[in-house]
Amino acid sequence: LVSNAYGEDGKLMTGATPAAMAAMLEGMGADAIGVNCSLGPKALAPVVREYLRLASVPVLLKPNAGLPTVVEGETVYNVAPAEFAREVAALVHDGVRVAGGCCGTTTDYIAALTAEIKAQGLIAAPITLKHDTVVSSYTHAVTFGDDPALIGERINPTGKKRFKQALLENDIDYILQEGINQQEKGVHILDVNVGLPDIDEVQMLKNTVCELQAIIDLPLQIDTSNIAAMEEALRRYNGKAMINSVNGKRESM
């Protein structure tokens, strides 16, 4: 699995940060993650180094031969093989373990890169497990560490008569507004609990997760003891969710 299409701000064109992509793709079991296409090796270097800082799996780099321009009707790229080889080899030195080329590169580029790696005597750098505790939305990640993580708990029927009414009436607008209000208050993660005896929790949780992430970029905490509802929600969640309402008993885990 490879995340690509990076802009010059170091984010995916879809708005995701390297931290969000690393959390999600490693959570999905990717054997390697990284970047390909879009820009040349020098422009992608900050993004690649961020991956190297975050990832516990091999990091991949397949940049373009720079940015394309049209000269006399022909598409040409502004990074020559020798420069391409030096820039990519520098990132191999920093820890990239899978290297190649994308748009604009030819066998000359790969030959130059191979020769540069051999000339420098570069070998595969060891991979270190990062042991970070991370959840993510489709745009960004929240890492649990020294700073408190604030979790908004207003999307929860416990002790909330108006919210229970919204669930019974399938008033999704009310639920979404509760999410927006909490985001505006500065929470880092949004808890989502729609468990009520008189409704179809599987369908409601699936719909709520889909609707929330269409308008809110906070990581979600899927809060349910209903395994079927949890699976339906997780299959539609664009990121690495946090799970709540699972206790430490073996059968629950």
PDB file of C-alpha atoms in Angstrom:
ATOM      1  CA  LEU A   1       0.000   0.000   0.000  1.00  0.00           C
ATOM      2  CA  VAL A   2       1.378   3.358  -1.014  1.00  0.00           C
ATOM      3  CA  SER A   3       0.076   6.817  -0.216  1.00  0.00           C
ATOM      4  CA  ASN A   4       0.839   9.247  -2.983  1.00  0.00           C
ATOM      5  CA  ALA A   5      -0.175  12.496  -4.705  1.00  0.00           C
ATOM      6  CA  TYR A   6       1.564  14.838  -2.283  1.00  0.00           C
ATOM      7  CA  GLY A   7       1.370  18.594  -2.504  1.00  0.00           C
ATOM      8  CA  GLU A   8       4.185  20.962  -1.634  1.00  0.00           C
ATOM      9  CA  ASP A   9       2.788  21.455   1.878  1.00  0.00           C
ATOM     10  CA  GLY A  10       3.597  17.830   2.724  1.00  0.00           C
ATOM     11  CA  LYS A  11      -0.043  16.749   2.746  1.00  0.00           C
ATOM     12  CA  LEU A  12      -1.867  14.443   0.436  1.00  0.00           C
ATOM     13  CA  MET A  13      -4.065  16.077  -2.152  1.00  0.00           C
ATOM     14  CA  THR A  14      -6.927  14.613  -0.096  1.00  0.00           C
ATOM     15  CA  GLY A  15      -5.653  16.550   2.928  1.00  0.00           C
ATOM     16  CA  ALA A  16      -4.031  13.731   4.900  1.00  0.00           C
ATOM     17  CA  THR A  17      -0.796  14.133   6.844  1.00  0.00           C
ATOM     18  CA  PRO A  18       1.984  11.512   6.843  1.00  0.00           C
ATOM     19  CA  ALA A  19       1.072  10.747  10.467  1.00  0.00           C
ATOM     20  CA  ALA A  20      -2.521   9.924   9.509  1.00  0.00           C
ATOM     21  CA  MET A  21      -1.432   7.775   6.600  1.00  0.00           C
ATOM     22  CA  ALA A  22       1.175   5.913   8.664  1.00  0.00           C
ATOM     23  CA  ALA A  23      -1.356   5.152  11.398  1.00  0.00           C
ATOM     24  CA  MET A  24      -4.047   4.003   8.974  1.00  0.00           C
ATOM     25  CA  LEU A  25      -1.871   2.000   6.571  1.00  0.00           C
ATOM     26  CA  GLU A  26       0.124   0.264   9.310  1.00  0.00           C
ATOM     27  CA  GLY A  27      -3.184  -0.497  11.011  1.00  0.00           C
ATOM     28  CA  MET A  28      -4.363  -2.135   7.785  1.00  0.00           C
ATOM     29  CA  GLY A  29      -1.273  -4.346   7.724  1.00  0.00           C
ATOM     30  CA  ALA A  30       0.756  -2.692   4.958  1.00  0.00           C
ATOM     31  CA  ASP A  31       4.178  -4.249   4.412  1.00  0.00           C
ATOM     32  CA  ALA A  32       5.656  -0.923   3.285  1.00  0.00           C
ATOM     33  CA  ILE A  33       4.394   2.632   3.042  1.00  0.00           C
ATOM     34  CA  GLY A  34       5.670   5.730   1.344  1.00  0.00           C
ATOM     35  CA  VAL A  35       5.299   8.100  -1.584  1.00  0.00           C
ATOM     36  CA  ASN A  36       5.409   7.899  -5.330  1.00  0.00           C
ATOM     37  CA  CYS A  37       4.763  10.231  -8.270  1.00  0.00           C
ATOM     38  CA  SER A  38       3.753  13.916  -7.941  1.00  0.00           C
ATOM     39  CA  LEU A  39       7.111  15.660  -7.296  1.00  0.00           C
ATOM     40  CA  GLY A  40      10.861  15.184  -7.552  1.00  0.00           C
ATOM     41  CA  PRO A  41      13.018  13.661  -4.784  1.00  0.00           C
ATOM     42  CA  LYS A  42      14.136  16.995  -3.293  1.00  0.00           C
ATOM     43  CA  ALA A  43      10.570  18.257  -2.933  1.00  0.00           C
ATOM     44  CA  LEU A  44       9.397  14.959  -1.421  1.00  0.00           C
ATOM     45  CA  ALA A  45      12.308  14.724   1.046  1.00  0.00           C
ATOM     46  CA  PRO A  46      10.504  16.429   3.997  1.00  0.00           C
ATOM     47  CA  VAL A  47       7.527  14.096   3.596  1.00  0.00           C
ATOM     48  CA  VAL A  48       9.760  11.029   3.362  1.00  0.00           C
ATOM     49  CA  ARG A  49      11.714  12.016   6.471  1.00  0.00           C
ATOM     50  CA  GLU A  50       8.407  12.414   8.318  1.00  0.00           C
ATOM     51  CA  TYR A  51       7.480   8.870   7.304  1.00  0.00           C
ATOM     52  CA  LEU A  52      10.857   7.637   8.499  1.00  0.00           C
ATOM     53  CA  ARG A  53      10.240   9.287  11.862  1.00  0.00           C
ATOM     54  CA  LEU A  54       6.787   7.719  12.224  1.00  0.00           C
ATOM     55  CA  ALA A  55       6.749   4.366  10.471  1.00  0.00           C
ATOM     56  CA  SER A  56       7.523   0.953  11.941  1.00  0.00           C
ATOM     57  CA  VAL A  57       7.561  -0.650   8.465  1.00  0.00           C
ATOM     58  CA  PRO A  58       9.864  -0.095   5.469  1.00  0.00           C
ATOM     59  CA  VAL A  59       9.492   3.297   3.786  1.00  0.00           C
ATOM     60  CA  LEU A  60       9.195   3.457  -0.007  1.00  0.00           C
ATOM     61  CA  LEU A  61      10.155   6.310  -2.342  1.00  0.00           C
ATOM     62  CA  LYS A  62       9.460   6.500  -6.088  1.00  0.00           C
ATOM     63  CA  PRO A  63       9.608  10.185  -7.075  1.00  0.00           C
ATOM     64  CA  ASN A  64       9.169  11.768 -10.454  1.00  0.00           C
ATOM     65  CA  ALA A  65      12.110  13.205 -12.359  1.00  0.00           C
ATOM     66  CA  GLY A  66      10.977  16.594 -11.106  1.00  0.00           C
ATOM     67  CA  LEU A  67       8.008  18.530 -12.469  1.00  0.00           C
ATOM     68  CA  PRO A  68       6.993  18.207 -16.113  1.00  0.00           C
ATOM     69  CA  THR A  69       7.050  21.091 -18.559  1.00  0.00           C
ATOM     70  CA  VAL A  70       6.225  21.201 -22.256  1.00  0.00           C
ATOM     71  CA  VAL A  71       9.051  22.319 -24.561  1.00  0.00           C
ATOM     72  CA  GLU A  72       8.318  22.516 -28.284  1.00  0.00           C
ATOM     73  CA  GLY A  73       5.409  20.139 -27.858  1.00  0.00           C
ATOM     74  CA  GLU A  74       7.397  17.591 -25.855  1.00  0.00           C
ATOM     75  CA  THR A  75       6.998  16.808 -22.154  1.00  0.00           C
ATOM     76  CA  VAL A  76      10.326  17.104 -20.345  1.00  0.00           C
ATOM     77  CA  TYR A  77      11.313  16.839 -16.684  1.00  0.00           C
ATOM     78  CA  ASN A  78      13.675  19.185 -14.850  1.00  0.00           C
ATOM     79  CA  VAL A  79      15.752  16.686 -12.824  1.00  0.00           C
ATOM     80  CA  ALA A  80      18.546  14.863 -14.662  1.00  0.00           C
ATOM     81  CA  PRO A  81      19.575  11.270 -13.794  1.00  0.00           C
ATOM     82  CA  ALA A  82      22.686  12.280 -11.821  1.00  0.00           C
ATOM     83  CA  GLU A  83      20.802  14.778  -9.625  1.00  0.00           C
ATOM     84  CA  PHE A  84      17.932  12.292  -9.184  1.00  0.00           C
ATOM     85  CA  ALA A  85      20.395   9.619  -8.069  1.00  0.00           C
ATOM     86  CA  ARG A  86      22.090  11.889  -5.516  1.00  0.00           C
ATOM     87  CA  GLU A  87      18.816  13.064  -3.976  1.00  0.00           C
ATOM     88  CA  VAL A  88      17.269   9.590  -3.717  1.00  0.00           C
ATOM     89  CA  ALA A  89      20.507   8.051  -2.420  1.00  0.00           C
ATOM     90  CA  ALA A  90      20.587  10.668   0.349  1.00  0.00           C
ATOM     91  CA  LEU A  91      17.164   9.467   1.471  1.00  0.00           C
ATOM     92  CA  VAL A  92      18.274   5.841   1.238  1.00  0.00           C
ATOM     93  CA  HIS A  93      21.087   6.866   3.580  1.00  0.00           C
ATOM     94  CA  ASP A  94      18.460   8.305   5.933  1.00  0.00           C
ATOM     95  CA  GLY A  95      16.507   5.036   5.995  1.00  0.00           C
ATOM     96  CA  VAL A  96      14.445   4.536   2.816  1.00  0.00           C
ATOM     97  CA  ARG A  97      14.477   0.819   2.034  1.00  0.00           C
ATOM     98  CA  VAL A  98      12.573   0.669  -1.270  1.00  0.00           C
ATOM     99  CA  ALA A  99      13.639   3.148  -3.948  1.00  0.00           C
ATOM    100  CA  GLY A 100      12.790   3.653  -7.595  1.00  0.00           C
ATOM    101  CA  GLY A 101      11.388   6.157 -10.045  1.00  0.00           C
ATOM    102  CA  CYS A 102       8.018   7.237 -11.384  1.00  0.00           C
ATOM    103  CA  CYS A 103       7.007   9.733 -14.090  1.00  0.00           C
ATOM    104  CA  GLY A 104       9.844  10.969 -16.284  1.00  0.00           C
ATOM    105  CA  THR A 105      12.349   8.379 -15.102  1.00  0.00           C
ATOM    106  CA  THR A 106      13.928   5.867 -17.458  1.00  0.00           C
ATOM    107  CA  THR A 107      16.454   3.047 -17.215  1.00  0.00           C
ATOM    108  CA  ASP A 108      19.142   5.750 -17.130  1.00  0.00           C
ATOM    109  CA  TYR A 109      17.712   7.102 -13.867  1.00  0.00           C
ATOM    110  CA  ILE A 110      17.527   3.697 -12.226  1.00  0.00           C
ATOM    111  CA  ALA A 111      21.035   2.808 -13.424  1.00  0.00           C
ATOM    112  CA  ALA A 112      22.393   6.081 -12.014  1.00  0.00           C
ATOM    113  CA  LEU A 113      20.621   5.484  -8.708  1.00  0.00           C
ATOM    114  CA  THR A 114      21.934   1.931  -8.469  1.00  0.00           C
ATOM    115  CA  ALA A 115      25.478   3.113  -9.197  1.00  0.00           C
ATOM    116  CA  GLU A 116      25.215   5.923  -6.617  1.00  0.00           C
ATOM    117  CA  ILE A 117      23.978   3.556  -3.897  1.00  0.00           C
ATOM    118  CA  LYS A 118      26.811   1.114  -4.655  1.00  0.00           C
ATOM    119  CA  ALA A 119      29.409   3.894  -4.775  1.00  0.00           C
ATOM    120  CA  GLN A 120      28.366   5.102  -1.319  1.00  0.00           C
ATOM    121  CA  GLY A 121      28.267   1.568   0.054  1.00  0.00           C
ATOM    122  CA  LEU A 122      24.727   2.097   1.328  1.00  0.00           C
ATOM    123  CA  ILE A 123      22.997  -0.823   3.003  1.00  0.00           C
ATOM    124  CA  ALA A 124      19.471  -1.222   4.309  1.00  0.00           C
ATOM    125  CA  ALA A 125      19.047   0.717   7.539  1.00  0.00           C
ATOM    126  CA  PRO A 126      17.452  -1.152  10.454  1.00  0.00           C
ATOM    127  CA  ILE A 127      13.772  -0.543  11.089  1.00  0.00           C
ATOM    128  CA  THR A 128      12.834   0.546  14.584  1.00  0.00           C
ATOM    129  CA  LEU A 129       9.432  -0.084  16.115  1.00  0.00           C
ATOM    130  CA  LYS A 130       8.060   3.262  17.213  1.00  0.00           C
ATOM    131  CA  HIS A 131       5.603   2.016  19.889  1.00  0.00           C
ATOM    132  CA  ASP A 132       3.407   5.096  19.429  1.00  0.00           C
ATOM    133  CA  THR A 133      -0.265   4.973  20.432  1.00  0.00           C
ATOM    134  CA  VAL A 134      -2.079   6.716  17.605  1.00  0.00           C
ATOM    135  CA  VAL A 135      -5.598   7.142  16.264  1.00  0.00           C
ATOM    136  CA  SER A 136      -6.415   9.023  13.086  1.00  0.00           C
ATOM    137  CA  SER A 137      -9.107  10.477  10.903  1.00  0.00           C
ATOM    138  CA  TYR A 138      -8.725  10.703   7.130  1.00  0.00           C
ATOM    139  CA  THR A 139      -6.723  13.919   7.535  1.00  0.00           C
ATOM    140  CA  HIS A 140      -4.677  13.843  10.723  1.00  0.00           C
ATOM    141  CA  ALA A 141      -3.552  11.766  13.684  1.00  0.00           C
ATOM    142  CA  VAL A 142      -3.751  12.130  17.454  1.00  0.00           C
ATOM    143  CA  THR A 143      -0.858  10.615  19.409  1.00  0.00           C
ATOM    144  CA  PHE A 144      -1.299   9.761  23.061  1.00  0.00           C
ATOM    145  CA  GLY A 145       1.655  11.019  25.057  1.00  0.00           C
ATOM    146  CA  ASP A 146       2.491  13.747  27.541  1.00  0.00           C
ATOM    147  CA  ASP A 147      -0.320  16.112  26.500  1.00  0.00           C
ATOM    148  CA  PRO A 148      -3.932  15.290  27.421  1.00  0.00           C
ATOM    149  CA  ALA A 149      -6.237  14.151  24.623  1.00  0.00           C
ATOM    150  CA  LEU A 150      -9.716  15.647  24.974  1.00  0.00           C
ATOM    151  CA  ILE A 151     -12.533  13.287  23.965  1.00  0.00           C
ATOM    152  CA  GLY A 152     -15.973  14.750  23.299  1.00  0.00           C
ATOM    153  CA  GLU A 153     -18.751  12.613  24.806  1.00  0.00           C
ATOM    154  CA  ARG A 154     -21.918  14.496  23.756  1.00  0.00           C
ATOM    155  CA  ILE A 155     -22.906  11.957  21.077  1.00  0.00           C
ATOM    156  CA  ASN A 156     -24.101   9.507  23.709  1.00  0.00           C
ATOM    157  CA  PRO A 157     -27.673   8.870  24.923  1.00  0.00           C
ATOM    158  CA  THR A 158     -26.735   8.198  28.549  1.00  0.00           C
ATOM    159  CA  GLY A 159     -28.534  10.808  30.664  1.00  0.00           C
ATOM    160  CA  LYS A 160     -29.469  12.920  27.613  1.00  0.00           C
ATOM    161  CA  LYS A 161     -33.226  12.993  26.972  1.00  0.00           C
ATOM    162  CA  ARG A 162     -32.978  15.200  23.877  1.00  0.00           C
ATOM    163  CA  PHE A 163     -30.342  12.957  22.319  1.00  0.00           C
ATOM    164  CA  LYS A 164     -32.449   9.854  22.936  1.00  0.00           C
ATOM    165  CA  GLN A 165     -35.314  11.594  21.158  1.00  0.00           C
ATOM    166  CA  ALA A 166     -33.042  12.373  18.211  1.00  0.00           C
ATOM    167  CA  LEU A 167     -32.079   8.712  17.940  1.00  0.00           C
ATOM    168  CA  LEU A 168     -35.685   7.526  18.082  1.00  0.00           C
ATOM    169  CA  GLU A 169     -36.690  10.050  15.421  1.00  0.00           C
ATOM    170  CA  ASN A 170     -33.598   9.403  13.281  1.00  0.00           C
ATOM    171  CA  ASP A 171     -32.785  13.113  13.589  1.00  0.00           C
ATOM    172  CA  ILE A 172     -29.313  12.957  12.073  1.00  0.00           C
ATOM    173  CA  ASP A 173     -29.057  16.760  11.846  1.00  0.00           C
ATOM    174  CA  TYR A 174     -29.206  17.053  15.630  1.00  0.00           C
ATOM    175  CA  ILE A 175     -26.499  14.415  16.008  1.00  0.00           C
ATOM    176  CA  LEU A 176     -24.248  16.127  13.476  1.00  0.00           C
ATOM    177  CA  GLN A 177     -24.700  19.479  15.188  1.00  0.00           C
ATOM    178  CA  GLU A 178     -23.548  17.920  18.460  1.00  0.00           C
ATOM    179  CA  GLY A 179     -20.401  16.822  16.656  1.00  0.00           C
ATOM    180  CA  ILE A 180     -19.807  20.255  15.151  1.00  0.00           C
ATOM    181  CA  ASN A 181     -20.315  21.942  18.529  1.00  0.00           C
ATOM    182  CA  GLN A 182     -17.689  19.728  20.137  1.00  0.00           C
ATOM    183  CA  GLN A 183     -15.199  20.269  17.339  1.00  0.00           C
ATOM    184  CA  GLU A 184     -15.617  24.015  17.760  1.00  0.00           C
ATOM    185  CA  LYS A 185     -14.910  23.605  21.487  1.00  0.00           C
ATOM    186  CA  GLY A 186     -11.537  22.056  20.649  1.00  0.00           C
ATOM    187  CA  VAL A 187     -11.907  18.338  21.393  1.00  0.00           C
ATOM    188  CA  HIS A 188      -9.303  16.069  19.778  1.00  0.00           C
ATOM    189  CA  ILE A 189     -11.413  12.912  19.403  1.00  0.00           C
ATOM    190  CA  LEU A 190     -15.175  12.492  19.015  1.00  0.00           C
ATOM    191  CA  ASP A 191     -16.937   9.656  20.850  1.00  0.00           C
ATOM    192  CA  VAL A 192     -19.844   8.116  18.907  1.00  0.00           C
ATOM    193  CA  ASN A 193     -22.394   6.109  20.903  1.00  0.00           C
ATOM    194  CA  VAL A 194     -25.898   5.563  19.525  1.00  0.00           C
ATOM    195  CA  GLY A 195     -26.866   2.502  21.561  1.00  0.00           C
ATOM    196  CA  LEU A 196     -30.551   2.541  22.496  1.00  0.00           C
ATOM    197  CA  PRO A 197     -32.821  -0.518  22.980  1.00  0.00           C
ATOM    198  CA  ASP A 198     -35.575   0.774  20.669  1.00  0.00           C
ATOM    199  CA  ILE A 199     -33.466   1.397  17.537  1.00  0.00           C
ATOM    200  CA  ASP A 200     -31.388  -0.576  15.044  1.00  0.00           C
ATOM    201  CA  GLU A 201     -27.949   0.221  16.466  1.00  0.00           C
ATOM    202  CA  VAL A 202     -26.104  -1.455  13.592  1.00  0.00           C
ATOM    203  CA  GLN A 203     -27.737   0.763  10.978  1.00  0.00           C
ATOM    204  CA  MET A 204     -27.692   3.907  13.138  1.00  0.00           C
ATOM    205  CA  LEU A 205     -24.005   3.630  14.047  1.00  0.00           C
ATOM    206  CA  LYS A 206     -23.034   2.958  10.429  1.00  0.00           C
ATOM    207  CA  ASN A 207     -25.031   5.949   9.202  1.00  0.00           C
ATOM    208  CA  THR A 208     -23.780   8.240  11.966  1.00  0.00           C
ATOM    209  CA  VAL A 209     -20.126   7.437  11.308  1.00  0.00           C
ATOM    210  CA  CYS A 210     -20.572   8.021   7.561  1.00  0.00           C
ATOM    211  CA  GLU A 211     -22.402  11.310   8.070  1.00  0.00           C
ATOM    212  CA  LEU A 212     -20.004  12.623  10.727  1.00  0.00           C
ATOM    213  CA  GLN A 213     -16.840  12.036   8.750  1.00  0.00           C
ATOM    214  CA  ALA A 214     -18.421  13.760   5.756  1.00  0.00           C
ATOM    215  CA  ILE A 215     -18.420  17.072   7.660  1.00  0.00           C
ATOM    216  CA  ILE A 216     -15.905  16.647  10.527  1.00  0.00           C
ATOM    217  CA  ASP A 217     -12.217  15.736  10.343  1.00  0.00           C
ATOM    218  CA  LEU A 218     -11.788  14.624  13.968  1.00  0.00           C
ATOM    219  CA  PRO A 219     -10.718  11.041  14.701  1.00  0.00           C
ATOM    220  CA  LEU A 220     -13.713   9.062  15.955  1.00  0.00           C
ATOM    221  CA  GLN A 221     -14.061   6.834  18.992  1.00  0.00           C
ATOM    222  CA  ILE A 222     -16.439   4.000  18.100  1.00  0.00           C
ATOM    223  CA  ASP A 223     -18.349   3.431  21.325  1.00  0.00           C
ATOM    224  CA  THR A 224     -20.401   0.220  21.318  1.00  0.00           C
ATOM    225  CA  SER A 225     -20.508  -3.256  22.832  1.00  0.00           C
ATOM    226  CA  ASN A 226     -22.442  -4.504  19.780  1.00  0.00           C
ATOM    227  CA  ILE A 227     -19.914  -6.399  17.667  1.00  0.00           C
ATOM    228  CA  ALA A 228     -22.014  -6.223  14.492  1.00  0.00           C
ATOM    229  CA  ALA A 229     -22.443  -2.453  14.851  1.00  0.00           C
ATOM    230  CA  MET A 230     -18.737  -2.018  15.541  1.00  0.00           C
ATOM    231  CA  GLU A 231     -17.753  -3.952  12.422  1.00  0.00           C
ATOM    232  CA  GLU A 232     -20.154  -2.041  10.182  1.00  0.00           C
ATOM    233  CA  ALA A 233     -18.828   1.266  11.520  1.00  0.00           C
ATOM    234  CA  LEU A 234     -15.156   0.318  11.249  1.00  0.00           C
ATOM    235  CA  ARG A 235     -15.541  -0.902   7.664  1.00  0.00           C
ATOM    236  CA  ARG A 236     -16.729   2.572   6.706  1.00  0.00           C
ATOM    237  CA  TYR A 237     -14.388   4.600   8.873  1.00  0.00           C
ATOM    238  CA  ASN A 238     -11.694   6.460   6.943  1.00  0.00           C
ATOM    239  CA  GLY A 239      -8.811   6.205   9.375  1.00  0.00           C
ATOM    240  CA  LYS A 240      -7.682   4.302  12.449  1.00  0.00           C
ATOM    241  CA  ALA A 241     -10.462   4.572  15.012  1.00  0.00           C
ATOM    242  CA  MET A 242     -10.353   4.375  18.775  1.00  0.00           C
ATOM    243  CA  ILE A 243     -12.599   1.710  20.340  1.00  0.00           C
ATOM    244  CA  ASN A 244     -14.673   2.187  23.512  1.00  0.00           C
ATOM    245  CA  SER A 245     -17.036  -0.036  25.542  1.00  0.00           C
ATOM    246  CA  VAL A 246     -14.752  -3.068  25.262  1.00  0.00           C
ATOM    247  CA  ASN A 247     -13.720  -4.364  28.676  1.00  0.00           C
ATOM    248  CA  GLY A 248     -10.693  -6.454  29.565  1.00  0.00           C
ATOM    249  CA  LYS A 249     -12.469  -9.811  29.685  1.00  0.00           C
ATOM    250  CA  ARG A 250     -11.134 -12.328  27.174  1.00  0.00           C
ATOM    251  CA  GLU A 251     -14.499 -12.880  25.463  1.00  0.00           C
ATOM    252  CA  SER A 252     -14.981  -9.124  25.066  1.00  0.00           C
ATOM    253  CA  MET A 253     -11.495  -8.539  23.678  1.00  0.00           C
TER     254      MET A 253
END
